[in-house]
Amino acid sequence: MTQSIIDHATTESRERDVELCPDCETDTIVHDPDRGERVCDECGLVLTEDPIDYGPEWRAFNAQEHDQLSRVGAPLTQSMHDRGLTTTIDWRNRDANGHSMSADKHGQLHRLRVWQERIRTKNAGERNLKYALSEIDRMVSALGVPKPVKETASVIYRRALEQDLIRGRSIEGVATSALYTACRKEDIPRSLEEVTSVSRVDQREIGRTYRYIADELDINLEPTNPRQFVPRFCSELDVDKDVETTAIEIIDRTTEQGLHSGKSPTGFAAAAIYAAGLLCEETIPQRAVAETAQTTVVTVRNRYREQLEAIDRTPAT
């Protein structure tokens, strides 16, 4: 009889996606943190007790105490060739108690660091991977993109390396293409021109390698929406919020008409900002907009006229 009640309560709880008490069939189960128990508040039945605590046995009240008490290393990361599993020798030349070491120990530690760095890569493949990931880290820092983009770019490069897509291409070109693909995949507005400006290869090679990697790795990316660039460009130009709102509205309306198809998203966004400035009666020099978006004045001039004509608006005179 008791077993049938428990089975009935379990079945009903799964149907309702709510945990029920197997005795009184109510959903009044509460957690008692002092006793470490889960009990039914209605009938007092103890469902579980003595749970396993997977947290540390120590408590820390600030970041410094956390670093001092923690006995584990950093989490695994794809942005390092060894995924961060190897040890490192601290450069501060201090012992475990924080005391400075002697001059003889300084020389010894320096030699240990040199050999530690050498043995981290056991073959040419790991050395090339280490160099490629360091290039991605350098470009990520220069572009100011968040850490998840670096992780995604590292994963893309590793996949390209596993499928032997690096052969016949430069390491810098594939690393830059992986970073540009990661920016597109994570919806981080960085144009190909901006990525090229921090790379060691030209734009043509980056674009060619990017298309090849995306096709071989079956990475399907949506076309870049010009509105993603508007907040950053408006912030750099220091324009009013009304201009930013109007520029986004212009892009949305013209995108619905397909006017942005085949056009540079950065140039299209820059033209929308300039057109919004005219409609909001705020003076924004064409050259300043073009330099911010890394495009030409001619592009801004041609695009903003097309946009105003498409939305049937004329600037105030």
mmCIF file with all atom_site columns, C-alpha atoms in Angstrom, residues 1-198:
data_model
loop_
_atom_site.group_PDB
_atom_site.id
_atom_site.type_symbol
_atom_site.label_atom_id
_atom_site.label_alt_id
_atom_site.label_comp_id
_atom_site.label_asym_id
_atom_site.label_entity_id
_atom_site.label_seq_id
_atom_site.pdbx_PDB_ins_code
_atom_site.Cartn_x
_atom_site.Cartn_y
_atom_site.Cartn_z
_atom_site.occupancy
_atom_site.B_iso_or_equiv
_atom_site.pdbx_formal_charge
_atom_site.auth_seq_id
_atom_site.auth_comp_id
_atom_site.auth_asym_id
_atom_site.auth_atom_id
_atom_site.pdbx_PDB_model_num
ATOM 1   C CA . MET A 1 1   ? 0.000  0.000  0.000   1.00 0.00 ? 1   MET A CA 1
ATOM 2   C CA . THR A 1 2   ? 2.791  2.419  0.913   1.00 0.00 ? 2   THR A CA 1
ATOM 3   C CA . GLN A 1 3   ? 4.713  1.581  -2.245  1.00 0.00 ? 3   GLN A CA 1
ATOM 4   C CA . SER A 1 4   ? 1.681  2.307  -4.421  1.00 0.00 ? 4   SER A CA 1
ATOM 5   C CA . ILE A 1 5   ? 1.232  5.706  -2.735  1.00 0.00 ? 5   ILE A CA 1
ATOM 6   C CA . ILE A 1 6   ? 4.881  6.589  -3.389  1.00 0.00 ? 6   ILE A CA 1
ATOM 7   C CA . ASP A 1 7   ? 4.653  5.470  -7.027  1.00 0.00 ? 7   ASP A CA 1
ATOM 8   C CA . HIS A 1 8   ? 1.469  7.491  -7.504  1.00 0.00 ? 8   HIS A CA 1
ATOM 9   C CA . ALA A 1 9   ? 3.038  10.607 -5.955  1.00 0.00 ? 9   ALA A CA 1
ATOM 10  C CA . THR A 1 10  ? 6.156  10.241 -8.105  1.00 0.00 ? 10  THR A CA 1
ATOM 11  C CA . THR A 1 11  ? 4.138  9.858  -11.311 1.00 0.00 ? 11  THR A CA 1
ATOM 12  C CA . GLU A 1 12  ? 1.960  12.845 -10.526 1.00 0.00 ? 12  GLU A CA 1
ATOM 13  C CA . SER A 1 13  ? 4.956  15.010 -9.648  1.00 0.00 ? 13  SER A CA 1
ATOM 14  C CA . ARG A 1 14  ? 6.583  14.203 -12.982 1.00 0.00 ? 14  ARG A CA 1
ATOM 15  C CA . GLU A 1 15  ? 3.395  15.140 -14.810 1.00 0.00 ? 15  GLU A CA 1
ATOM 16  C CA . ARG A 1 16  ? 3.153  18.452 -12.961 1.00 0.00 ? 16  ARG A CA 1
ATOM 17  C CA . ASP A 1 17  ? 6.952  18.992 -12.925 1.00 0.00 ? 17  ASP A CA 1
ATOM 18  C CA . VAL A 1 18  ? 6.604  19.753 -9.186  1.00 0.00 ? 18  VAL A CA 1
ATOM 19  C CA . GLU A 1 19  ? 8.177  17.697 -6.410  1.00 0.00 ? 19  GLU A CA 1
ATOM 20  C CA . LEU A 1 20  ? 5.514  16.240 -4.126  1.00 0.00 ? 20  LEU A CA 1
ATOM 21  C CA . CYS A 1 21  ? 5.741  14.611 -0.736  1.00 0.00 ? 21  CYS A CA 1
ATOM 22  C CA . PRO A 1 22  ? 5.354  10.823 -1.178  1.00 0.00 ? 22  PRO A CA 1
ATOM 23  C CA . ASP A 1 23  ? 3.346  10.618 2.064   1.00 0.00 ? 23  ASP A CA 1
ATOM 24  C CA . CYS A 1 24  ? 0.804  13.458 1.998   1.00 0.00 ? 24  CYS A CA 1
ATOM 25  C CA . GLU A 1 25  ? 1.184  14.282 -1.722  1.00 0.00 ? 25  GLU A CA 1
ATOM 26  C CA . THR A 1 26  ? 1.611  18.032 -1.161  1.00 0.00 ? 26  THR A CA 1
ATOM 27  C CA . ASP A 1 27  ? 4.203  20.351 -2.691  1.00 0.00 ? 27  ASP A CA 1
ATOM 28  C CA . THR A 1 28  ? 5.223  21.885 0.644   1.00 0.00 ? 28  THR A CA 1
ATOM 29  C CA . ILE A 1 29  ? 8.784  20.529 0.632   1.00 0.00 ? 29  ILE A CA 1
ATOM 30  C CA . VAL A 1 30  ? 11.272 22.946 2.228   1.00 0.00 ? 30  VAL A CA 1
ATOM 31  C CA . HIS A 1 31  ? 15.028 22.934 2.785   1.00 0.00 ? 31  HIS A CA 1
ATOM 32  C CA . ASP A 1 32  ? 16.436 23.270 6.301   1.00 0.00 ? 32  ASP A CA 1
ATOM 33  C CA . PRO A 1 33  ? 20.009 24.607 5.893   1.00 0.00 ? 33  PRO A CA 1
ATOM 34  C CA . ASP A 1 34  ? 20.834 24.266 9.604   1.00 0.00 ? 34  ASP A CA 1
ATOM 35  C CA . ARG A 1 35  ? 20.121 20.521 9.716   1.00 0.00 ? 35  ARG A CA 1
ATOM 36  C CA . GLY A 1 36  ? 20.957 19.859 6.088   1.00 0.00 ? 36  GLY A CA 1
ATOM 37  C CA . GLU A 1 37  ? 17.582 18.227 5.463   1.00 0.00 ? 37  GLU A CA 1
ATOM 38  C CA . ARG A 1 38  ? 14.702 18.452 3.017   1.00 0.00 ? 38  ARG A CA 1
ATOM 39  C CA . VAL A 1 39  ? 11.418 17.955 4.845   1.00 0.00 ? 39  VAL A CA 1
ATOM 40  C CA . CYS A 1 40  ? 7.734  18.211 4.103   1.00 0.00 ? 40  CYS A CA 1
ATOM 41  C CA . ASP A 1 41  ? 6.294  21.238 5.860   1.00 0.00 ? 41  ASP A CA 1
ATOM 42  C CA . GLU A 1 42  ? 2.864  19.598 5.995   1.00 0.00 ? 42  GLU A CA 1
ATOM 43  C CA . CYS A 1 43  ? 3.503  16.164 7.539   1.00 0.00 ? 43  CYS A CA 1
ATOM 44  C CA . GLY A 1 44  ? 7.143  16.475 8.657   1.00 0.00 ? 44  GLY A CA 1
ATOM 45  C CA . LEU A 1 45  ? 8.487  13.607 6.519   1.00 0.00 ? 45  LEU A CA 1
ATOM 46  C CA . VAL A 1 46  ? 12.268 13.866 6.006   1.00 0.00 ? 46  VAL A CA 1
ATOM 47  C CA . LEU A 1 47  ? 12.998 13.240 2.332   1.00 0.00 ? 47  LEU A CA 1
ATOM 48  C CA . THR A 1 48  ? 16.791 13.638 2.334   1.00 0.00 ? 48  THR A CA 1
ATOM 49  C CA . GLU A 1 49  ? 19.413 14.254 4.990   1.00 0.00 ? 49  GLU A CA 1
ATOM 50  C CA . ASP A 1 50  ? 23.170 14.668 5.281   1.00 0.00 ? 50  ASP A CA 1
ATOM 51  C CA . PRO A 1 51  ? 23.692 15.988 1.733   1.00 0.00 ? 51  PRO A CA 1
ATOM 52  C CA . ILE A 1 52  ? 27.169 16.154 0.247   1.00 0.00 ? 52  ILE A CA 1
ATOM 53  C CA . ASP A 1 53  ? 28.647 19.640 0.281   1.00 0.00 ? 53  ASP A CA 1
ATOM 54  C CA . TYR A 1 54  ? 30.859 20.092 -2.768  1.00 0.00 ? 54  TYR A CA 1
ATOM 55  C CA . GLY A 1 55  ? 32.048 23.550 -1.681  1.00 0.00 ? 55  GLY A CA 1
ATOM 56  C CA . PRO A 1 56  ? 35.283 24.368 0.157   1.00 0.00 ? 56  PRO A CA 1
ATOM 57  C CA . GLU A 1 57  ? 35.581 23.868 3.895   1.00 0.00 ? 57  GLU A CA 1
ATOM 58  C CA . TRP A 1 58  ? 36.950 27.398 4.325   1.00 0.00 ? 58  TRP A CA 1
ATOM 59  C CA . ARG A 1 59  ? 35.250 30.772 4.104   1.00 0.00 ? 59  ARG A CA 1
ATOM 60  C CA . ALA A 1 60  ? 36.595 33.913 2.479   1.00 0.00 ? 60  ALA A CA 1
ATOM 61  C CA . PHE A 1 61  ? 35.217 37.418 2.867   1.00 0.00 ? 61  PHE A CA 1
ATOM 62  C CA . ASN A 1 62  ? 37.228 39.248 0.206   1.00 0.00 ? 62  ASN A CA 1
ATOM 63  C CA . ALA A 1 63  ? 39.244 38.532 -2.941  1.00 0.00 ? 63  ALA A CA 1
ATOM 64  C CA . GLN A 1 64  ? 42.588 38.505 -1.105  1.00 0.00 ? 64  GLN A CA 1
ATOM 65  C CA . GLU A 1 65  ? 41.446 35.868 1.383   1.00 0.00 ? 65  GLU A CA 1
ATOM 66  C CA . HIS A 1 66  ? 39.990 33.821 -1.460  1.00 0.00 ? 66  HIS A CA 1
ATOM 67  C CA . ASP A 1 67  ? 43.335 33.783 -3.285  1.00 0.00 ? 67  ASP A CA 1
ATOM 68  C CA . GLN A 1 68  ? 45.244 32.903 -0.130  1.00 0.00 ? 68  GLN A CA 1
ATOM 69  C CA . LEU A 1 69  ? 42.962 30.058 0.945   1.00 0.00 ? 69  LEU A CA 1
ATOM 70  C CA . SER A 1 70  ? 42.227 28.544 -2.429  1.00 0.00 ? 70  SER A CA 1
ATOM 71  C CA . ARG A 1 71  ? 44.196 25.395 -3.225  1.00 0.00 ? 71  ARG A CA 1
ATOM 72  C CA . VAL A 1 72  ? 43.159 24.990 -6.837  1.00 0.00 ? 72  VAL A CA 1
ATOM 73  C CA . GLY A 1 73  ? 44.412 26.580 -10.022 1.00 0.00 ? 73  GLY A CA 1
ATOM 74  C CA . ALA A 1 74  ? 42.702 28.502 -12.764 1.00 0.00 ? 74  ALA A CA 1
ATOM 75  C CA . PRO A 1 75  ? 39.943 26.781 -14.789 1.00 0.00 ? 75  PRO A CA 1
ATOM 76  C CA . LEU A 1 76  ? 40.706 25.060 -18.063 1.00 0.00 ? 76  LEU A CA 1
ATOM 77  C CA . THR A 1 77  ? 40.866 27.394 -21.034 1.00 0.00 ? 77  THR A CA 1
ATOM 78  C CA . GLN A 1 78  ? 41.077 26.803 -24.767 1.00 0.00 ? 78  GLN A CA 1
ATOM 79  C CA . SER A 1 79  ? 43.070 29.994 -25.255 1.00 0.00 ? 79  SER A CA 1
ATOM 80  C CA . MET A 1 80  ? 46.291 28.331 -24.049 1.00 0.00 ? 80  MET A CA 1
ATOM 81  C CA . HIS A 1 81  ? 47.974 25.570 -26.008 1.00 0.00 ? 81  HIS A CA 1
ATOM 82  C CA . ASP A 1 82  ? 48.153 23.316 -22.918 1.00 0.00 ? 82  ASP A CA 1
ATOM 83  C CA . ARG A 1 83  ? 44.690 24.438 -21.712 1.00 0.00 ? 83  ARG A CA 1
ATOM 84  C CA . GLY A 1 84  ? 46.336 25.936 -18.615 1.00 0.00 ? 84  GLY A CA 1
ATOM 85  C CA . LEU A 1 85  ? 47.281 22.575 -17.086 1.00 0.00 ? 85  LEU A CA 1
ATOM 86  C CA . THR A 1 86  ? 51.011 23.206 -16.673 1.00 0.00 ? 86  THR A CA 1
ATOM 87  C CA . THR A 1 87  ? 52.540 24.996 -13.722 1.00 0.00 ? 87  THR A CA 1
ATOM 88  C CA . THR A 1 88  ? 54.251 28.364 -13.794 1.00 0.00 ? 88  THR A CA 1
ATOM 89  C CA . ILE A 1 89  ? 57.041 29.797 -11.666 1.00 0.00 ? 89  ILE A CA 1
ATOM 90  C CA . ASP A 1 90  ? 56.179 33.139 -10.125 1.00 0.00 ? 90  ASP A CA 1
ATOM 91  C CA . TRP A 1 91  ? 58.290 36.088 -11.278 1.00 0.00 ? 91  TRP A CA 1
ATOM 92  C CA . ARG A 1 92  ? 58.262 37.903 -7.918  1.00 0.00 ? 92  ARG A CA 1
ATOM 93  C CA . ASN A 1 93  ? 61.159 35.820 -6.461  1.00 0.00 ? 93  ASN A CA 1
ATOM 94  C CA . ARG A 1 94  ? 59.529 35.287 -3.085  1.00 0.00 ? 94  ARG A CA 1
ATOM 95  C CA . ASP A 1 95  ? 59.086 32.154 -1.009  1.00 0.00 ? 95  ASP A CA 1
ATOM 96  C CA . ALA A 1 96  ? 55.857 30.696 0.356   1.00 0.00 ? 96  ALA A CA 1
ATOM 97  C CA . ASN A 1 97  ? 55.924 33.127 3.287   1.00 0.00 ? 97  ASN A CA 1
ATOM 98  C CA . GLY A 1 98  ? 56.356 36.154 1.039   1.00 0.00 ? 98  GLY A CA 1
ATOM 99  C CA . HIS A 1 99  ? 59.990 36.767 1.970   1.00 0.00 ? 99  HIS A CA 1
ATOM 100 C CA . SER A 1 100 ? 62.469 37.919 -0.666  1.00 0.00 ? 100 SER A CA 1
ATOM 101 C CA . MET A 1 101 ? 65.042 35.358 -1.791  1.00 0.00 ? 101 MET A CA 1
ATOM 102 C CA . SER A 1 102 ? 68.800 35.729 -2.074  1.00 0.00 ? 102 SER A CA 1
ATOM 103 C CA . ALA A 1 103 ? 70.672 36.742 -5.238  1.00 0.00 ? 103 ALA A CA 1
ATOM 104 C CA . ASP A 1 104 ? 71.794 33.156 -5.837  1.00 0.00 ? 104 ASP A CA 1
ATOM 105 C CA . LYS A 1 105 ? 68.203 31.966 -5.702  1.00 0.00 ? 105 LYS A CA 1
ATOM 106 C CA . HIS A 1 106 ? 67.208 34.690 -8.175  1.00 0.00 ? 106 HIS A CA 1
ATOM 107 C CA . GLY A 1 107 ? 69.586 33.276 -10.766 1.00 0.00 ? 107 GLY A CA 1
ATOM 108 C CA . GLN A 1 108 ? 68.438 29.746 -10.128 1.00 0.00 ? 108 GLN A CA 1
ATOM 109 C CA . LEU A 1 109 ? 64.783 30.682 -10.481 1.00 0.00 ? 109 LEU A CA 1
ATOM 110 C CA . HIS A 1 110 ? 65.531 32.529 -13.707 1.00 0.00 ? 110 HIS A CA 1
ATOM 111 C CA . ARG A 1 111 ? 67.104 29.390 -15.194 1.00 0.00 ? 111 ARG A CA 1
ATOM 112 C CA . LEU A 1 112 ? 64.144 27.313 -14.001 1.00 0.00 ? 112 LEU A CA 1
ATOM 113 C CA . ARG A 1 113 ? 61.720 29.697 -15.695 1.00 0.00 ? 113 ARG A CA 1
ATOM 114 C CA . VAL A 1 114 ? 63.645 29.425 -18.979 1.00 0.00 ? 114 VAL A CA 1
ATOM 115 C CA . TRP A 1 115 ? 63.532 25.629 -18.921 1.00 0.00 ? 115 TRP A CA 1
ATOM 116 C CA . GLN A 1 116 ? 59.935 25.612 -17.777 1.00 0.00 ? 116 GLN A CA 1
ATOM 117 C CA . GLU A 1 117 ? 59.003 27.705 -20.801 1.00 0.00 ? 117 GLU A CA 1
ATOM 118 C CA . ARG A 1 118 ? 60.969 25.417 -23.117 1.00 0.00 ? 118 ARG A CA 1
ATOM 119 C CA . ILE A 1 119 ? 59.461 22.141 -21.938 1.00 0.00 ? 119 ILE A CA 1
ATOM 120 C CA . ARG A 1 120 ? 55.883 23.426 -22.178 1.00 0.00 ? 120 ARG A CA 1
ATOM 121 C CA . THR A 1 121 ? 55.991 22.736 -25.946 1.00 0.00 ? 121 THR A CA 1
ATOM 122 C CA . LYS A 1 122 ? 57.242 19.286 -26.908 1.00 0.00 ? 122 LYS A CA 1
ATOM 123 C CA . ASN A 1 123 ? 57.076 19.569 -30.707 1.00 0.00 ? 123 ASN A CA 1
ATOM 124 C CA . ALA A 1 124 ? 56.689 22.007 -33.600 1.00 0.00 ? 124 ALA A CA 1
ATOM 125 C CA . GLY A 1 125 ? 52.905 21.563 -33.688 1.00 0.00 ? 125 GLY A CA 1
ATOM 126 C CA . GLU A 1 126 ? 52.520 22.753 -30.118 1.00 0.00 ? 126 GLU A CA 1
ATOM 127 C CA . ARG A 1 127 ? 54.885 25.652 -30.730 1.00 0.00 ? 127 ARG A CA 1
ATOM 128 C CA . ASN A 1 128 ? 52.814 26.759 -33.717 1.00 0.00 ? 128 ASN A CA 1
ATOM 129 C CA . LEU A 1 129 ? 49.592 26.408 -31.702 1.00 0.00 ? 129 LEU A CA 1
ATOM 130 C CA . LYS A 1 130 ? 51.102 28.428 -28.879 1.00 0.00 ? 130 LYS A CA 1
ATOM 131 C CA . TYR A 1 131 ? 52.109 31.174 -31.314 1.00 0.00 ? 131 TYR A CA 1
ATOM 132 C CA . ALA A 1 132 ? 48.675 31.235 -32.952 1.00 0.00 ? 132 ALA A CA 1
ATOM 133 C CA . LEU A 1 133 ? 46.843 31.483 -29.626 1.00 0.00 ? 133 LEU A CA 1
ATOM 134 C CA . SER A 1 134 ? 49.196 34.242 -28.493 1.00 0.00 ? 134 SER A CA 1
ATOM 135 C CA . GLU A 1 135 ? 48.344 36.129 -31.696 1.00 0.00 ? 135 GLU A CA 1
ATOM 136 C CA . ILE A 1 136 ? 44.642 35.757 -30.943 1.00 0.00 ? 136 ILE A CA 1
ATOM 137 C CA . ASP A 1 137 ? 45.235 37.015 -27.400 1.00 0.00 ? 137 ASP A CA 1
ATOM 138 C CA . ARG A 1 138 ? 47.161 40.034 -28.724 1.00 0.00 ? 138 ARG A CA 1
ATOM 139 C CA . MET A 1 139 ? 44.444 40.971 -31.218 1.00 0.00 ? 139 MET A CA 1
ATOM 140 C CA . VAL A 1 140 ? 41.667 40.456 -28.653 1.00 0.00 ? 140 VAL A CA 1
ATOM 141 C CA . SER A 1 141 ? 43.438 42.875 -26.327 1.00 0.00 ? 141 SER A CA 1
ATOM 142 C CA . ALA A 1 142 ? 43.906 45.423 -29.122 1.00 0.00 ? 142 ALA A CA 1
ATOM 143 C CA . LEU A 1 143 ? 40.265 45.216 -30.236 1.00 0.00 ? 143 LEU A CA 1
ATOM 144 C CA . GLY A 1 144 ? 38.865 45.284 -26.702 1.00 0.00 ? 144 GLY A CA 1
ATOM 145 C CA . VAL A 1 145 ? 36.484 42.360 -27.201 1.00 0.00 ? 145 VAL A CA 1
ATOM 146 C CA . PRO A 1 146 ? 35.284 40.229 -24.255 1.00 0.00 ? 146 PRO A CA 1
ATOM 147 C CA . LYS A 1 147 ? 36.903 36.984 -23.102 1.00 0.00 ? 147 LYS A CA 1
ATOM 148 C CA . PRO A 1 148 ? 34.243 34.612 -24.568 1.00 0.00 ? 148 PRO A CA 1
ATOM 149 C CA . VAL A 1 149 ? 35.279 35.782 -28.034 1.00 0.00 ? 149 VAL A CA 1
ATOM 150 C CA . LYS A 1 150 ? 38.870 34.707 -27.329 1.00 0.00 ? 150 LYS A CA 1
ATOM 151 C CA . GLU A 1 151 ? 37.682 31.292 -26.183 1.00 0.00 ? 151 GLU A CA 1
ATOM 152 C CA . THR A 1 152 ? 35.492 30.874 -29.278 1.00 0.00 ? 152 THR A CA 1
ATOM 153 C CA . ALA A 1 153 ? 38.307 31.952 -31.595 1.00 0.00 ? 153 ALA A CA 1
ATOM 154 C CA . SER A 1 154 ? 40.667 29.474 -29.924 1.00 0.00 ? 154 SER A CA 1
ATOM 155 C CA . VAL A 1 155 ? 38.164 26.644 -30.388 1.00 0.00 ? 155 VAL A CA 1
ATOM 156 C CA . ILE A 1 156 ? 37.711 27.545 -34.064 1.00 0.00 ? 156 ILE A CA 1
ATOM 157 C CA . TYR A 1 157 ? 41.483 27.568 -34.617 1.00 0.00 ? 157 TYR A CA 1
ATOM 158 C CA . ARG A 1 158 ? 41.847 24.198 -32.871 1.00 0.00 ? 158 ARG A CA 1
ATOM 159 C CA . ARG A 1 159 ? 39.121 22.731 -35.095 1.00 0.00 ? 159 ARG A CA 1
ATOM 160 C CA . ALA A 1 160 ? 40.857 24.081 -38.178 1.00 0.00 ? 160 ALA A CA 1
ATOM 161 C CA . LEU A 1 161 ? 44.123 22.555 -36.961 1.00 0.00 ? 161 LEU A CA 1
ATOM 162 C CA . GLU A 1 162 ? 42.513 19.161 -36.321 1.00 0.00 ? 162 GLU A CA 1
ATOM 163 C CA . GLN A 1 163 ? 41.048 19.087 -39.850 1.00 0.00 ? 163 GLN A CA 1
ATOM 164 C CA . ASP A 1 164 ? 44.398 20.124 -41.362 1.00 0.00 ? 164 ASP A CA 1
ATOM 165 C CA . LEU A 1 165 ? 43.071 23.423 -42.739 1.00 0.00 ? 165 LEU A CA 1
ATOM 166 C CA . ILE A 1 166 ? 46.250 25.271 -41.765 1.00 0.00 ? 166 ILE A CA 1
ATOM 167 C CA . ARG A 1 167 ? 48.412 23.605 -44.391 1.00 0.00 ? 167 ARG A CA 1
ATOM 168 C CA . GLY A 1 168 ? 49.443 26.056 -47.104 1.00 0.00 ? 168 GLY A CA 1
ATOM 169 C CA . ARG A 1 169 ? 48.232 29.090 -45.145 1.00 0.00 ? 169 ARG A CA 1
ATOM 170 C CA . SER A 1 170 ? 49.937 31.421 -42.722 1.00 0.00 ? 170 SER A CA 1
ATOM 171 C CA . ILE A 1 171 ? 49.366 30.984 -38.999 1.00 0.00 ? 171 ILE A CA 1
ATOM 172 C CA . GLU A 1 172 ? 48.600 34.691 -38.620 1.00 0.00 ? 172 GLU A CA 1
ATOM 173 C CA . GLY A 1 173 ? 45.992 34.551 -41.400 1.00 0.00 ? 173 GLY A CA 1
ATOM 174 C CA . VAL A 1 174 ? 44.131 31.594 -39.935 1.00 0.00 ? 174 VAL A CA 1
ATOM 175 C CA . ALA A 1 175 ? 44.314 33.042 -36.409 1.00 0.00 ? 175 ALA A CA 1
ATOM 176 C CA . THR A 1 176 ? 42.913 36.380 -37.590 1.00 0.00 ? 176 THR A CA 1
ATOM 177 C CA . SER A 1 177 ? 40.177 34.643 -39.586 1.00 0.00 ? 177 SER A CA 1
ATOM 178 C CA . ALA A 1 178 ? 39.244 32.585 -36.526 1.00 0.00 ? 178 ALA A CA 1
ATOM 179 C CA . LEU A 1 179 ? 38.979 35.765 -34.459 1.00 0.00 ? 179 LEU A CA 1
ATOM 180 C CA . TYR A 1 180 ? 36.823 37.503 -37.071 1.00 0.00 ? 180 TYR A CA 1
ATOM 181 C CA . THR A 1 181 ? 34.579 34.421 -37.244 1.00 0.00 ? 181 THR A CA 1
ATOM 182 C CA . ALA A 1 182 ? 34.284 34.407 -33.443 1.00 0.00 ? 182 ALA A CA 1
ATOM 183 C CA . CYS A 1 183 ? 33.265 38.080 -33.434 1.00 0.00 ? 183 CYS A CA 1
ATOM 184 C CA . ARG A 1 184 ? 30.569 37.325 -36.003 1.00 0.00 ? 184 ARG A CA 1
ATOM 185 C CA . LYS A 1 185 ? 29.429 34.251 -34.081 1.00 0.00 ? 185 LYS A CA 1
ATOM 186 C CA . GLU A 1 186 ? 29.235 36.073 -30.726 1.00 0.00 ? 186 GLU A CA 1
ATOM 187 C CA . ASP A 1 187 ? 27.501 39.145 -32.273 1.00 0.00 ? 187 ASP A CA 1
ATOM 188 C CA . ILE A 1 188 ? 30.373 41.451 -31.384 1.00 0.00 ? 188 ILE A CA 1
ATOM 189 C CA . PRO A 1 189 ? 30.392 44.377 -33.843 1.00 0.00 ? 189 PRO A CA 1
ATOM 190 C CA . ARG A 1 190 ? 33.903 44.377 -35.276 1.00 0.00 ? 190 ARG A CA 1
ATOM 191 C CA . SER A 1 191 ? 34.327 44.982 -38.979 1.00 0.00 ? 191 SER A CA 1
ATOM 192 C CA . LEU A 1 192 ? 36.826 43.253 -41.218 1.00 0.00 ? 192 LEU A CA 1
ATOM 193 C CA . GLU A 1 193 ? 38.715 46.540 -41.529 1.00 0.00 ? 193 GLU A CA 1
ATOM 194 C CA . GLU A 1 194 ? 39.041 46.827 -37.737 1.00 0.00 ? 194 GLU A CA 1
ATOM 195 C CA . VAL A 1 195 ? 40.319 43.267 -37.422 1.00 0.00 ? 195 VAL A CA 1
ATOM 196 C CA . THR A 1 196 ? 42.765 43.869 -40.273 1.00 0.00 ? 196 THR A CA 1
ATOM 197 C CA . SER A 1 197 ? 44.134 46.962 -38.538 1.00 0.00 ? 197 SER A CA 1
ATOM 198 C CA . VAL A 1 198 ? 45.448 44.840 -35.632 1.00 0.00 ? 198 VAL A CA 1
#
